[in-house]
Short mmCIF file of N, CA and C in Angstrom, two decimals:
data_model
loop_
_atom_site.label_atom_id
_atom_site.label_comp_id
_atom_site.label_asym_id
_atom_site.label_seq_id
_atom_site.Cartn_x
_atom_site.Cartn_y
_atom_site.Cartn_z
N UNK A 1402 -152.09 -63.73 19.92
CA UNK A 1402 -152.00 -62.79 18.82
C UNK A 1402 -153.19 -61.82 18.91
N UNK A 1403 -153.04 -60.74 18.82
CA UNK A 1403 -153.99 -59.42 18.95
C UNK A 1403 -154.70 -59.25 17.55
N UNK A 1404 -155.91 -59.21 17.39
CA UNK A 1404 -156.91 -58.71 16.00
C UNK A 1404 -156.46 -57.61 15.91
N UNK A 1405 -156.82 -57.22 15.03
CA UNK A 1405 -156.87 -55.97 14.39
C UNK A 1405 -157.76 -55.12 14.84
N UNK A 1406 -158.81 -55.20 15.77
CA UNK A 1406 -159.76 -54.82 16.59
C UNK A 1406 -158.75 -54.19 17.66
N UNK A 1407 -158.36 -55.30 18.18
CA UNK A 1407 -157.78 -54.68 19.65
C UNK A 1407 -156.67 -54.56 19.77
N UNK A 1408 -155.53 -54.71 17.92
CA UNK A 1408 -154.46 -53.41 18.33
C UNK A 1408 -154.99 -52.04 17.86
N UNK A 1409 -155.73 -51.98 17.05
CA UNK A 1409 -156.51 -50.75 16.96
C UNK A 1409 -157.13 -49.89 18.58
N UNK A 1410 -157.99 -50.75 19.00
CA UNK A 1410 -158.46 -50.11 20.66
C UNK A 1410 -156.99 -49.82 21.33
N UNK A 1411 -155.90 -50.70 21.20
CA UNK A 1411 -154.42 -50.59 21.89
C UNK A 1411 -153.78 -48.86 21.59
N UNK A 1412 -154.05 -48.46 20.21
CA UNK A 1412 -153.50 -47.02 19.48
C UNK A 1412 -154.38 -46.45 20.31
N UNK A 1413 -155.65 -46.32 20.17
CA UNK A 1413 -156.43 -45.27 20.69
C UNK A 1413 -156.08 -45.21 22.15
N UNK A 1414 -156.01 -45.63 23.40
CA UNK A 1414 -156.14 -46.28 24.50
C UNK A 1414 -154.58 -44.97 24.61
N UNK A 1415 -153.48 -45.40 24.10
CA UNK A 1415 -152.42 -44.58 24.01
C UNK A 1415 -152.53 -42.73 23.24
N UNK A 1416 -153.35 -42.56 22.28
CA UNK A 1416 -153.60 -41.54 22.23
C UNK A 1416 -153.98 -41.06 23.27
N UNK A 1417 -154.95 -41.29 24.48
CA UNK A 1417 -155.94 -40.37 25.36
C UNK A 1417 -155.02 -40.43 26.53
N UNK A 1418 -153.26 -40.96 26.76
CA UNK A 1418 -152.81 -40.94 27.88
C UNK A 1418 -151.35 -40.28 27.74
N UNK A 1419 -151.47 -39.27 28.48
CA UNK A 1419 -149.92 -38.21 28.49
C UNK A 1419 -149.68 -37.29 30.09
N UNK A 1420 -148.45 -37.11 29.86
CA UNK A 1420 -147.87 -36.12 31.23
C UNK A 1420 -148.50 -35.01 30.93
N UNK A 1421 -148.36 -34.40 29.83
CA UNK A 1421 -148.13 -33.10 29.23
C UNK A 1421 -149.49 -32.34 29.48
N UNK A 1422 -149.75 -31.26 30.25
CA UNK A 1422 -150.87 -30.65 30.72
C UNK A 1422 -151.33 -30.57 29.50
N UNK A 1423 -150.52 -29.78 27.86
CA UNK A 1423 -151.49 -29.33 27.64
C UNK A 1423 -151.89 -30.49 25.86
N UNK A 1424 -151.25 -31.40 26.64
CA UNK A 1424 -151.91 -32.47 25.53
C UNK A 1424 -153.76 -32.41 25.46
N UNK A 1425 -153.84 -32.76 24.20
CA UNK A 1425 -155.12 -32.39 24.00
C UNK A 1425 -156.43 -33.45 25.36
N UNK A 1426 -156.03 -34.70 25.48
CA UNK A 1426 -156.38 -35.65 26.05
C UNK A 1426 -156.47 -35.08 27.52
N UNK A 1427 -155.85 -34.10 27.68
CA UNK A 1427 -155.88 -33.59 29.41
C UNK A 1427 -156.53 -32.39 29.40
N UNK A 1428 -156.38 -31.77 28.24
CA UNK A 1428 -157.26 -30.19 28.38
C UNK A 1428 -158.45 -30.31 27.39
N UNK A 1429 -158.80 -31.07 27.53
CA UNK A 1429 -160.22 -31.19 27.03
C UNK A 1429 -161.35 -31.47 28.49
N UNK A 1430 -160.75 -32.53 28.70
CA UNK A 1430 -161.78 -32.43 30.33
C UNK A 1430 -161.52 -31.25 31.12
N UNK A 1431 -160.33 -30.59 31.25
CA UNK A 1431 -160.16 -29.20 31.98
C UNK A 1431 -160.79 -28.64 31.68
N UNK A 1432 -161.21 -28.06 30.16
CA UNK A 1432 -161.77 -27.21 29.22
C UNK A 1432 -163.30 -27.23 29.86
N UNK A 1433 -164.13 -28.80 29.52
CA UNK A 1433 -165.46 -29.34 30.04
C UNK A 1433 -165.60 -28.63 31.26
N UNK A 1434 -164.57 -29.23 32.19
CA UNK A 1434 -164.91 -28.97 33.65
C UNK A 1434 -165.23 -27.31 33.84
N UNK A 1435 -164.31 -26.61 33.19
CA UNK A 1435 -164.00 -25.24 33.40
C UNK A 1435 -165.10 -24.86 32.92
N UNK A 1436 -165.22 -24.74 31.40
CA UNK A 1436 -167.23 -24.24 31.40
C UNK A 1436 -168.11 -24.64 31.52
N UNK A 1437 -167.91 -25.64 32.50
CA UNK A 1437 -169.55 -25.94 33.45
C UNK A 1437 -169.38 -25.26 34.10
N UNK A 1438 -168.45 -24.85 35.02
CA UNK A 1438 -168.46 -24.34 36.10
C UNK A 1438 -168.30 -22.68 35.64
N UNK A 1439 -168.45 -22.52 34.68
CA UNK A 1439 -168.68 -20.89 34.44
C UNK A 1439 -169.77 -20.62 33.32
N UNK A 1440 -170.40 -21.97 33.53
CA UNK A 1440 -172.17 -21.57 32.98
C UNK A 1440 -171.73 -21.66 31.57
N UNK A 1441 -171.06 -21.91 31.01
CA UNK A 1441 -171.39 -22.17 29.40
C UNK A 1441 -171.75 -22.98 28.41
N UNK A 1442 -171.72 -24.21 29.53
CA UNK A 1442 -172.04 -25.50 29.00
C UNK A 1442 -173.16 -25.81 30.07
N UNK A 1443 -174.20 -26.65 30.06
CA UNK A 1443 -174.82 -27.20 30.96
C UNK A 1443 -175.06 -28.83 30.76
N UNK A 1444 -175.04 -29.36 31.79
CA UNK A 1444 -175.17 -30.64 31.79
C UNK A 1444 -174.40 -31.59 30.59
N UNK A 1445 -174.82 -32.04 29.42
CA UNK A 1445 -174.47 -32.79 28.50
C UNK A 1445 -174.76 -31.95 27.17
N UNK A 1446 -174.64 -30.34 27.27
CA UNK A 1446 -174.89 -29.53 26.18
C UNK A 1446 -173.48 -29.64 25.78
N UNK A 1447 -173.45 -29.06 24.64
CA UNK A 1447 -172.17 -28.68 23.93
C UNK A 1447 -171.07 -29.51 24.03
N UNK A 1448 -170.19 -29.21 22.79
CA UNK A 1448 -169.14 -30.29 22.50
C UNK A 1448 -167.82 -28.92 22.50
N UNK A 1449 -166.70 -29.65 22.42
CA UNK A 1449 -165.53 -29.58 22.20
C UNK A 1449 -164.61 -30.70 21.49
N UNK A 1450 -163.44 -30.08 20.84
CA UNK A 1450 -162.81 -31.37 20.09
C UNK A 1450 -161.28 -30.04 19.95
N UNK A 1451 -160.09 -31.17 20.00
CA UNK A 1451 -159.55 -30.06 19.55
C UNK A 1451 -157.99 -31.09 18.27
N UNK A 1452 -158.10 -30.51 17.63
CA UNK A 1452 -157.16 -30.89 16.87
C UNK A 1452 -155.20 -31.00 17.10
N UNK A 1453 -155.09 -32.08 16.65
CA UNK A 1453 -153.42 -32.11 16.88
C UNK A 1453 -152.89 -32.62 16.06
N UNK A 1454 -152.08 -32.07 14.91
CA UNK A 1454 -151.52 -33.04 13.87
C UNK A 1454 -152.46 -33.55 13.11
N UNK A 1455 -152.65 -34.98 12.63
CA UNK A 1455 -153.68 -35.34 12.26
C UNK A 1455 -154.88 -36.42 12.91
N UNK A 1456 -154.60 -36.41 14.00
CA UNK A 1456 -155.91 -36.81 14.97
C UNK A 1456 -156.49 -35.43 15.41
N UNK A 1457 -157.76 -35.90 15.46
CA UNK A 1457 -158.79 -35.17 16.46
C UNK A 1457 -159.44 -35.39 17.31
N UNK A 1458 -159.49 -34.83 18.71
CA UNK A 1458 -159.42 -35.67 19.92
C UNK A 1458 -161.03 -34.73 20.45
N UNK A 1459 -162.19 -35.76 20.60
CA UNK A 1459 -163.53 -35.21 20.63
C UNK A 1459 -164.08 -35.80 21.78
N UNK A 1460 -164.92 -34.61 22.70
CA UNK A 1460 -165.40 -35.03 24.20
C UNK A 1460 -166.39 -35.62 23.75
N UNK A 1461 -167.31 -36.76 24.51
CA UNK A 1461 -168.39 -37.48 23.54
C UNK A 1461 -169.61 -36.33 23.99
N UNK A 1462 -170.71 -36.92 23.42
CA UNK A 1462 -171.92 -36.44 23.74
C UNK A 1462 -172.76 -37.34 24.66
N UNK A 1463 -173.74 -36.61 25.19
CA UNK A 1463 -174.41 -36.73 26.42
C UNK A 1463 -174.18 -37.49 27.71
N UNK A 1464 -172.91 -36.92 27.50
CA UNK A 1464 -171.99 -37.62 28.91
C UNK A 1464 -172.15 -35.65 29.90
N UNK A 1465 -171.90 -35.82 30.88
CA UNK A 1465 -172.06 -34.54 32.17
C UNK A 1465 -170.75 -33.97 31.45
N UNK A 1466 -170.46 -33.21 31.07
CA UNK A 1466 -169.09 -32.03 31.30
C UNK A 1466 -168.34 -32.36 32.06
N UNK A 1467 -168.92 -31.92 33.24
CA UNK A 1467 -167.84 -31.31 34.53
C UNK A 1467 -167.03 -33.17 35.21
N UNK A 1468 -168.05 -34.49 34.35
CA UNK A 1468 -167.41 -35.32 34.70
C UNK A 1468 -166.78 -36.01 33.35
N UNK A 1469 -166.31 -35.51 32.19
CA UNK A 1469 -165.46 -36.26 31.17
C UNK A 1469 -163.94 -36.31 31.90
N UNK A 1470 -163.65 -37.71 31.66
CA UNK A 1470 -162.57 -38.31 31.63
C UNK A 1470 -161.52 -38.22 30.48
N UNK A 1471 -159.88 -38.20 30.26
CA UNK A 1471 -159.33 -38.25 28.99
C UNK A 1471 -159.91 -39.31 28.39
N UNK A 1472 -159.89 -40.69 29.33
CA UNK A 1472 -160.21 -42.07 28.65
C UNK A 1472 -162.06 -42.14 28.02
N UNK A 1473 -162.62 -41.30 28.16
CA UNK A 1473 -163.85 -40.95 27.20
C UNK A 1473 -163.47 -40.40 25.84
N UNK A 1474 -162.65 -39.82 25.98
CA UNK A 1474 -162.39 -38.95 24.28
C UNK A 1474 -162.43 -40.11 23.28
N UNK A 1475 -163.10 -39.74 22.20
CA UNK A 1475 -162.66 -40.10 20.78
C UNK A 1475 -161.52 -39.32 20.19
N UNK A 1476 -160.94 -40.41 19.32
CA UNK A 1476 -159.72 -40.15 18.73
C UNK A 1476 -159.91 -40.22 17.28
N UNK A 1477 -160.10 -39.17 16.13
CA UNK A 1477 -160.27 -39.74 14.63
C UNK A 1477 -158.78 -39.26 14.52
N UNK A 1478 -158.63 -40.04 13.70
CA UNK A 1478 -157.14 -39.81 12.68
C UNK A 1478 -157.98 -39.74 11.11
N UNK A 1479 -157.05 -38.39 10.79
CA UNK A 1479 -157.58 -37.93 9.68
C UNK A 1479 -156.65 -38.31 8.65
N UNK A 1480 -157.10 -38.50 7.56
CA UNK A 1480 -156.08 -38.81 6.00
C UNK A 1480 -155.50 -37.95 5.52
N UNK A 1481 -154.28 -37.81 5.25
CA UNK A 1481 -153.97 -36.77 4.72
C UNK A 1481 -154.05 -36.86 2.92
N UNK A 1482 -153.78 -36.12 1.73
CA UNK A 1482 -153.74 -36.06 0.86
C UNK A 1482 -152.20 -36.16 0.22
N UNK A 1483 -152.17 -36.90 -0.74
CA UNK A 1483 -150.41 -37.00 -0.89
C UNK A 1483 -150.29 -36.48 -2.17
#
């Protein structure tokens, strides 16, 4: 039987994995990679995050750019208001 810990890690684990180029989980490291390599980011400067629905999918901090992985992203799921 799975905790609640690690079907939780199980959701996230599935958020950061898709075909779809321009799922957020795949163009976020493109994004990283792309402005290191055109000087706008350096090393472990600057963030990106980009929103979808109600998760928000965030490159971590002081990890290299040009080497973030999808499986690095944070995933918040946001509340909505009813």
């Amino acid at each position: 039987m799975l905790t609640e810990e690690s079907q939780s890690a199980a959701r996230s684990a599935q958020l950061v994995r898709s075909e779809d180029k321009r799922h957020p989980a795949n163009l976020i490291p493109e994004l990283c990679r792309q402005f290191y390599q055109l000087g706008w980011v350096t090393g472990t400067g600057g963030g990106i995050s980009i929103r979808e629905g109600t998760n928000v999918y965030i490159a971590p901090s002081g990890v290299q750019k040009e080497r973030i992985e999808s499986s690095d992203l944070f995933v918040l799921a946001l509340q909505t208001r009813e």
